[in-house]
Short mmCIF file of C-alpha atoms and ligand atoms in Angstrom, two decimals:
data_model
loop_
_atom_site.label_atom_id
_atom_site.label_comp_id
_atom_site.label_asym_id
_atom_site.label_seq_id
_atom_site.Cartn_x
_atom_site.Cartn_y
_atom_site.Cartn_z
CA ALA D 63 158.22 185.30 232.99
CA LYS D 64 161.26 183.64 231.54
CA ALA D 65 162.43 182.57 235.00
CA ALA D 66 159.01 181.26 235.81
CA GLY D 67 159.07 179.33 232.55
CA ARG D 68 162.40 177.80 233.42
CA ASN D 69 161.16 176.93 236.90
CA THR D 70 158.13 175.22 235.44
CA HIS D 71 160.42 173.36 233.10
CA CYS D 72 162.69 172.26 235.97
CA PHE D 73 159.69 171.28 238.02
CA TYR D 74 158.38 169.28 235.09
CA GLU D 75 161.72 167.52 234.62
CA ALA D 76 162.02 166.79 238.31
CA GLY D 77 158.49 165.41 238.26
CA MET D 78 159.24 163.27 235.23
CA SER D 79 162.42 161.84 236.67
CA ALA D 80 160.68 161.08 239.96
CA LEU D 81 158.00 159.32 237.96
CA LEU D 82 160.61 157.40 235.97
CA ALA D 83 162.51 156.49 239.13
CA SER D 84 159.40 155.12 240.78
CA ARG D 85 158.50 153.25 237.62
CA ASN D 86 162.00 151.75 237.40
CA ARG D 87 161.79 150.86 241.07
CA LEU D 88 158.45 149.16 240.50
CA GLU D 89 159.80 147.31 237.47
CA LEU D 90 162.81 146.09 239.44
CA ASP D 91 160.57 145.03 242.33
CA LEU D 92 158.22 143.28 239.92
CA ARG D 93 161.06 141.42 238.27
CA GLN D 94 162.24 140.19 241.68
CA ALA D 95 158.68 139.39 242.75
CA VAL D 96 158.18 137.17 239.69
CA SER D 97 161.33 135.17 240.41
CA ALA D 98 160.59 135.05 244.17
CA GLY D 99 156.94 134.12 243.59
CA GLU D 100 155.48 136.98 245.66
CA PHE D 101 151.97 136.55 244.27
CA GLN D 102 148.68 135.26 245.56
CA LEU D 103 145.49 134.31 243.79
CA GLN D 104 142.15 135.25 245.25
CA TYR D 105 138.97 133.69 243.96
CA GLN D 106 135.64 135.39 243.35
CA PRO D 107 132.68 132.98 243.26
CA ALA D 108 129.96 133.18 240.60
CA LEU D 109 126.36 132.13 241.13
CA ASP D 110 124.23 130.13 238.68
CA LEU D 111 120.95 132.05 238.79
CA GLY D 112 118.84 129.11 237.63
CA ARG D 113 120.19 126.51 240.01
CA ARG D 114 121.04 129.00 242.76
CA THR D 115 124.39 127.34 243.36
CA VAL D 116 127.99 128.44 243.00
CA SER D 117 129.11 127.49 239.49
CA GLY D 118 132.75 128.51 239.60
CA CYS D 119 135.28 131.11 240.66
CA GLU D 120 137.44 133.66 238.89
CA ALA D 121 141.11 133.75 239.85
CA LEU D 122 142.35 137.32 240.48
CA VAL D 123 146.02 137.96 241.14
CA ARG D 124 147.49 140.05 243.97
CA TRP D 125 151.08 141.00 244.59
CA VAL D 126 152.14 140.32 248.18
CA HIS D 127 154.74 143.09 248.36
CA PRO D 128 157.26 142.69 251.21
CA ARG D 129 157.03 146.39 252.21
CA ARG D 130 153.77 147.63 250.74
CA GLY D 131 151.49 144.68 251.50
CA LEU D 132 148.81 143.52 249.03
CA ILE D 133 148.87 145.33 245.69
CA GLY D 134 145.94 144.99 243.27
CA PRO D 135 146.39 143.99 239.62
CA GLY D 136 145.49 147.46 238.34
CA GLU D 137 148.82 148.69 239.72
CA PHE D 138 151.11 146.07 238.17
CA ILE D 139 149.43 144.12 235.34
CA PRO D 140 149.96 146.99 232.82
CA LEU D 141 153.68 147.13 233.73
CA ALA D 142 153.91 143.33 233.65
CA GLU D 143 152.45 143.48 230.12
CA GLU D 144 154.82 146.23 228.96
CA THR D 145 157.88 144.40 230.26
CA GLY D 146 156.81 140.92 229.16
CA LEU D 147 156.86 139.79 232.80
CA ILE D 148 153.21 138.81 232.31
CA VAL D 149 154.47 135.74 230.44
CA PRO D 150 156.16 133.97 233.39
CA LEU D 151 153.60 135.48 235.80
CA GLY D 152 150.72 134.29 233.60
CA ALA D 153 152.19 130.80 233.44
CA TRP D 154 152.35 130.72 237.24
CA ILE D 155 148.73 131.97 237.48
CA LEU D 156 147.52 129.20 235.15
CA HIS D 157 149.34 126.48 237.09
CA GLU D 158 148.28 127.82 240.48
CA ALA D 159 144.61 128.28 239.53
CA CYS D 160 144.36 124.76 238.05
CA ARG D 161 146.08 123.25 241.06
CA GLU D 162 143.66 124.98 243.44
CA ALA D 163 140.55 124.18 241.37
CA ALA D 164 141.46 120.49 241.25
CA ALA D 165 140.67 120.44 245.01
CA TRP D 166 137.14 121.88 244.54
CA PRO D 167 133.94 119.89 243.91
CA ASP D 168 133.77 118.60 240.31
CA ALA D 169 130.93 120.92 239.32
CA LEU D 170 133.01 124.07 239.90
CA ARG D 171 135.02 125.68 237.14
CA VAL D 172 137.86 128.13 237.46
CA ALA D 173 138.19 131.23 235.27
CA VAL D 174 141.63 132.64 234.50
CA ASN D 175 142.27 136.04 232.88
CA VAL D 176 144.68 135.86 229.96
CA SER D 177 146.33 139.03 228.65
CA ALA D 178 146.87 139.96 224.99
CA VAL D 179 150.65 139.78 225.49
CA GLN D 180 150.36 136.10 226.45
CA PHE D 181 148.75 135.46 223.06
CA GLU D 182 151.54 137.28 221.22
CA ARG D 183 154.29 135.12 222.65
CA PRO D 184 154.68 131.43 221.91
CA GLY D 185 153.94 129.00 224.72
CA LEU D 186 150.39 129.85 225.80
CA GLU D 187 148.89 126.59 224.53
CA HIS D 188 151.76 124.64 226.00
CA ASN D 189 151.30 126.38 229.38
CA VAL D 190 147.57 125.66 229.39
CA ALA D 191 148.10 122.00 228.51
CA ALA D 192 150.86 121.67 231.12
CA ALA D 193 148.75 123.31 233.86
CA LEU D 194 145.93 120.85 233.10
CA ALA D 195 148.25 117.83 232.97
CA VAL D 196 150.14 118.67 236.18
CA SER D 197 147.00 119.49 238.18
CA GLY D 198 144.82 116.72 236.73
CA LEU D 199 142.01 119.29 236.31
CA ALA D 200 139.44 118.28 233.67
CA PRO D 201 139.88 120.72 230.74
CA ASN D 202 136.19 121.64 230.69
CA ARG D 203 136.57 123.05 234.21
CA LEU D 204 139.03 125.69 233.00
CA GLU D 205 137.70 128.87 231.39
CA LEU D 206 140.02 131.46 229.87
CA GLU D 207 138.77 135.06 229.98
CA ILE D 208 139.95 137.37 227.24
CA THR D 209 139.04 140.96 226.41
CA GLU D 210 138.62 142.59 223.04
CA SER D 211 142.19 143.86 223.26
CA VAL D 212 143.28 140.26 222.60
CA LEU D 213 141.30 140.09 219.36
CA MET D 214 142.30 143.57 218.22
CA ARG D 215 145.95 142.64 217.72
CA ASP D 216 146.44 139.99 215.06
CA SER D 217 143.02 138.50 215.10
CA GLU D 218 143.64 135.73 212.52
CA ALA D 219 146.45 134.23 214.58
CA VAL D 220 144.60 134.78 217.83
CA ILE D 221 141.43 133.14 216.56
CA ALA D 222 143.40 130.12 215.33
CA CYS D 223 144.99 129.92 218.78
CA LEU D 224 141.57 130.16 220.47
CA HIS D 225 140.36 127.25 218.33
CA ARG D 226 143.36 125.15 219.35
CA LEU D 227 142.77 126.00 223.02
CA ARG D 228 139.13 125.05 222.59
CA ALA D 229 140.26 121.76 221.04
CA LEU D 230 142.05 121.00 224.33
CA GLY D 231 138.60 121.16 225.91
CA VAL D 232 138.89 124.51 227.72
CA ARG D 233 136.15 127.14 227.57
CA ILE D 234 136.63 130.66 226.26
CA ALA D 235 134.85 133.71 227.70
CA LEU D 236 134.68 137.27 226.36
CA ASP D 237 135.30 139.59 229.33
CA ASP D 238 134.17 143.20 229.92
CA PHE D 239 131.67 142.92 227.09
CA GLY D 240 130.25 146.22 225.89
CA THR D 241 133.20 148.41 226.89
CA GLY D 242 135.13 148.20 223.62
CA TYR D 243 134.13 149.98 220.47
CA SER D 244 133.39 147.03 218.24
CA SER D 245 132.23 144.31 220.61
CA LEU D 246 129.59 142.91 218.29
CA GLY D 247 132.02 142.25 215.47
CA TYR D 248 134.08 139.91 217.61
CA LEU D 249 131.08 137.71 218.34
CA ARG D 250 131.04 136.80 214.65
CA ARG D 251 134.70 135.84 214.65
CA PHE D 252 134.74 133.28 217.44
CA PRO D 253 132.02 131.18 219.11
CA PHE D 254 132.54 132.20 222.75
CA ASP D 255 131.25 129.90 225.47
CA ARG D 256 130.44 132.85 227.68
CA ILE D 257 129.96 136.58 227.52
CA LYS D 258 130.59 138.62 230.66
CA ILE D 259 128.61 141.86 230.69
CA ASP D 260 130.80 144.64 232.06
CA ARG D 261 129.83 146.03 235.42
CA SER D 262 129.37 149.54 234.02
CA PHE D 263 126.05 148.28 232.57
CA ILE D 264 125.02 146.62 235.82
CA SER D 265 125.66 149.75 237.88
CA GLU D 266 123.34 151.74 235.61
CA ILE D 267 120.23 149.59 235.67
CA ASP D 268 118.02 152.62 236.27
CA ALA D 269 118.79 154.02 232.85
CA ARG D 270 116.11 152.89 230.40
CA GLU D 271 118.72 152.24 227.66
CA THR D 272 120.64 149.87 229.93
CA ALA D 273 117.75 147.43 230.22
CA ALA D 274 117.39 147.39 226.43
CA ILE D 275 121.10 146.76 225.92
CA VAL D 276 121.35 144.03 228.55
CA ARG D 277 118.23 142.35 227.14
CA ALA D 278 119.75 142.47 223.65
CA ILE D 279 123.05 140.95 224.83
CA VAL D 280 121.21 138.12 226.58
CA SER D 281 119.13 137.40 223.49
CA LEU D 282 122.21 137.51 221.27
CA GLY D 283 124.03 135.17 223.66
CA GLY D 284 121.12 132.74 223.48
CA ASP D 285 121.22 132.71 219.67
CA LEU D 286 125.00 132.25 219.62
CA GLY D 287 125.05 129.52 222.25
CA ALA D 288 126.96 131.63 224.79
CA ARG D 289 126.03 131.84 228.45
CA ILE D 290 125.79 135.29 230.00
CA THR D 291 127.40 136.40 233.25
CA ALA D 292 126.57 139.76 234.80
CA GLU D 293 129.63 141.25 236.49
CA GLY D 294 129.75 143.64 239.43
CA VAL D 295 126.34 142.89 240.97
CA GLU D 296 126.35 144.79 244.26
CA THR D 297 122.70 145.20 245.30
CA PRO D 298 119.55 143.05 245.51
CA ASP D 299 117.93 145.36 242.92
CA GLN D 300 120.75 144.66 240.48
CA LEU D 301 120.43 140.94 241.17
CA ASN D 302 116.69 141.04 240.43
CA PHE D 303 117.37 143.04 237.30
CA VAL D 304 119.97 140.67 235.82
CA HIS D 305 117.81 137.67 236.76
CA ARG D 306 114.78 139.26 235.09
CA MET D 307 116.84 140.06 232.00
CA GLY D 308 117.68 136.37 231.68
CA CYS D 309 121.38 136.34 232.60
CA GLN D 310 122.40 132.80 233.55
CA GLU D 311 125.02 133.81 236.05
CA MET D 312 126.10 136.65 238.31
CA GLN D 313 129.28 137.70 240.01
CA GLY D 314 129.80 140.62 242.36
CA TYR D 315 130.19 141.90 245.89
CA LEU D 316 126.56 140.97 246.69
CA LEU D 317 127.57 137.29 246.54
CA SER D 318 131.21 137.71 247.56
CA CYS D 319 134.32 139.76 246.95
CA PRO D 320 137.45 137.87 245.79
CA LEU D 321 138.57 135.58 248.64
CA PRO D 322 141.95 134.17 249.70
CA VAL D 323 142.00 130.34 249.62
CA PRO D 324 141.13 129.66 253.31
CA GLU D 325 138.11 131.99 253.17
CA LEU D 326 137.07 130.57 249.81
CA ARG D 327 137.07 127.05 251.20
CA CYS D 328 134.81 128.20 254.09
CA PHE D 329 132.55 129.93 251.60
CA LEU D 330 132.26 126.82 249.41
CA ALA D 331 131.61 124.62 252.46
CA ARG D 332 128.54 126.62 253.54
CA THR D 333 126.66 126.68 250.20
CA PRO D 334 125.33 130.23 250.01
CA ALA D 335 121.58 130.74 249.97
CA LEU D 336 120.61 134.01 248.33
P1 C2E Q 623 138.27 141.80 235.58
O1 C2E Q 623 138.79 140.56 234.94
O2 C2E Q 623 137.13 142.50 234.93
O3 C2E Q 623 137.93 141.39 237.09
C1 C2E Q 623 136.86 141.92 237.83
C2 C2E Q 623 137.31 143.00 238.77
O4 C2E Q 623 136.18 143.61 239.38
C3 C2E Q 623 138.17 142.49 239.93
O5 C2E Q 623 139.08 143.52 240.29
C4 C2E Q 623 137.13 142.30 241.03
O6 C2E Q 623 137.68 142.32 242.33
C5 C2E Q 623 136.25 143.49 240.79
N1 C2E Q 623 134.88 143.25 241.26
C6 C2E Q 623 134.24 142.08 241.40
N2 C2E Q 623 132.97 142.26 241.84
C7 C2E Q 623 132.80 143.60 241.98
C8 C2E Q 623 131.68 144.42 242.39
O7 C2E Q 623 130.60 143.95 242.73
N3 C2E Q 623 131.89 145.77 242.37
C9 C2E Q 623 133.08 146.33 242.00
N4 C2E Q 623 133.18 147.66 242.04
N5 C2E Q 623 134.14 145.58 241.61
C10 C2E Q 623 134.00 144.24 241.59
P2 C2E Q 623 140.64 143.22 240.47
O8 C2E Q 623 140.85 141.93 241.20
O9 C2E Q 623 141.24 144.46 241.04
O10 C2E Q 623 141.14 143.01 238.98
C11 C2E Q 623 141.13 144.09 238.07
C12 C2E Q 623 141.52 143.63 236.69
O11 C2E Q 623 142.88 143.20 236.66
C13 C2E Q 623 140.72 142.44 236.19
O12 C2E Q 623 139.46 142.89 235.71
C14 C2E Q 623 141.63 141.93 235.10
O13 C2E Q 623 141.48 142.68 233.93
C15 C2E Q 623 143.00 142.18 235.70
N6 C2E Q 623 143.47 140.94 236.34
C16 C2E Q 623 143.20 140.45 237.56
N7 C2E Q 623 143.81 139.26 237.76
C17 C2E Q 623 144.46 138.98 236.60
C18 C2E Q 623 145.27 137.88 236.17
O14 C2E Q 623 145.47 136.87 236.86
N8 C2E Q 623 145.80 137.96 234.90
C19 C2E Q 623 145.57 139.03 234.09
N9 C2E Q 623 146.12 139.03 232.86
N10 C2E Q 623 144.80 140.06 234.46
C20 C2E Q 623 144.26 140.04 235.70
CA1 CA Q 624 137.87 138.75 234.17
CA1 CA Q 625 135.41 141.76 233.68
CA1 CA Q 626 138.18 144.61 233.54
#
């Protein structure tokens, strides 16, 4: 039993060091990728449900790894946040998204995800202002998406920063709404321009409670002057549901998955009729 215990222990240590080695490898690769610029933005269109036109696109980052191919953000954003690499990467994302959006029709906005770590370090406002100035994009066409995790940190400082960003003319959206544990509280703290209902609600439209919750969020949004986007709409039934509930906008695979720039430009050229 003692031997078995020691074996388990060795196995555990070997497993841990393999895990650490692969994490260190990933961190090293990520560091190099940030300086070499091995990233790509894809854009997921959103549909205005009233006007039935594309209203904007969300920029979603991918790592174009030289050996492994495209890597999704779930695999490297957490590490980029832990290591602080999200700061230079986030600055690149802001510049790149604004530069791309400046080539779109004037009515289209671009949404950029901003991580909590970017708020903790100085320079976010400067990066936003610089991305707008360099690209020539009108500030009201840029929307920054933040999650509750941003507000959970040092919310006084963050809220002051959000007000200064808003003063530049950019819009602020609350992402993944309903997944945190105190979502409602944050709505009192800052007047968001948009609330994005997390896709976990949209995928459960058959549950009776879901309809009540989505209806309540839409009504709340109306009272607070925020527009509502339903995320992760995959089926016509879900589209009908979010439309019926009064959401102003939808995003999801039913309209389009995130697209690389050439495909996005084709998509925008042939105005989608749903
Ligand atoms: P998010 O901001 O909530 O982005 C939406 C995610 O849902 C995207 O995954 C998108 O591809 C996926 N999605 C869109 N429509 C559907 C649908 O109909 N069904 C399903 N099942 N999924 C759908 P992605 O691109 O893998 O991004 C994952 C997360 O990584 C994002 O969640 C965001 O939190 C983070 N992320 C992505 N790009 C960036 C970035 O540029 N900066 C930062 N800080 N975070 C980013
Ligand atoms: Ca988002
Ligand atoms: Ca989201
Ligand atoms: Ca998310």
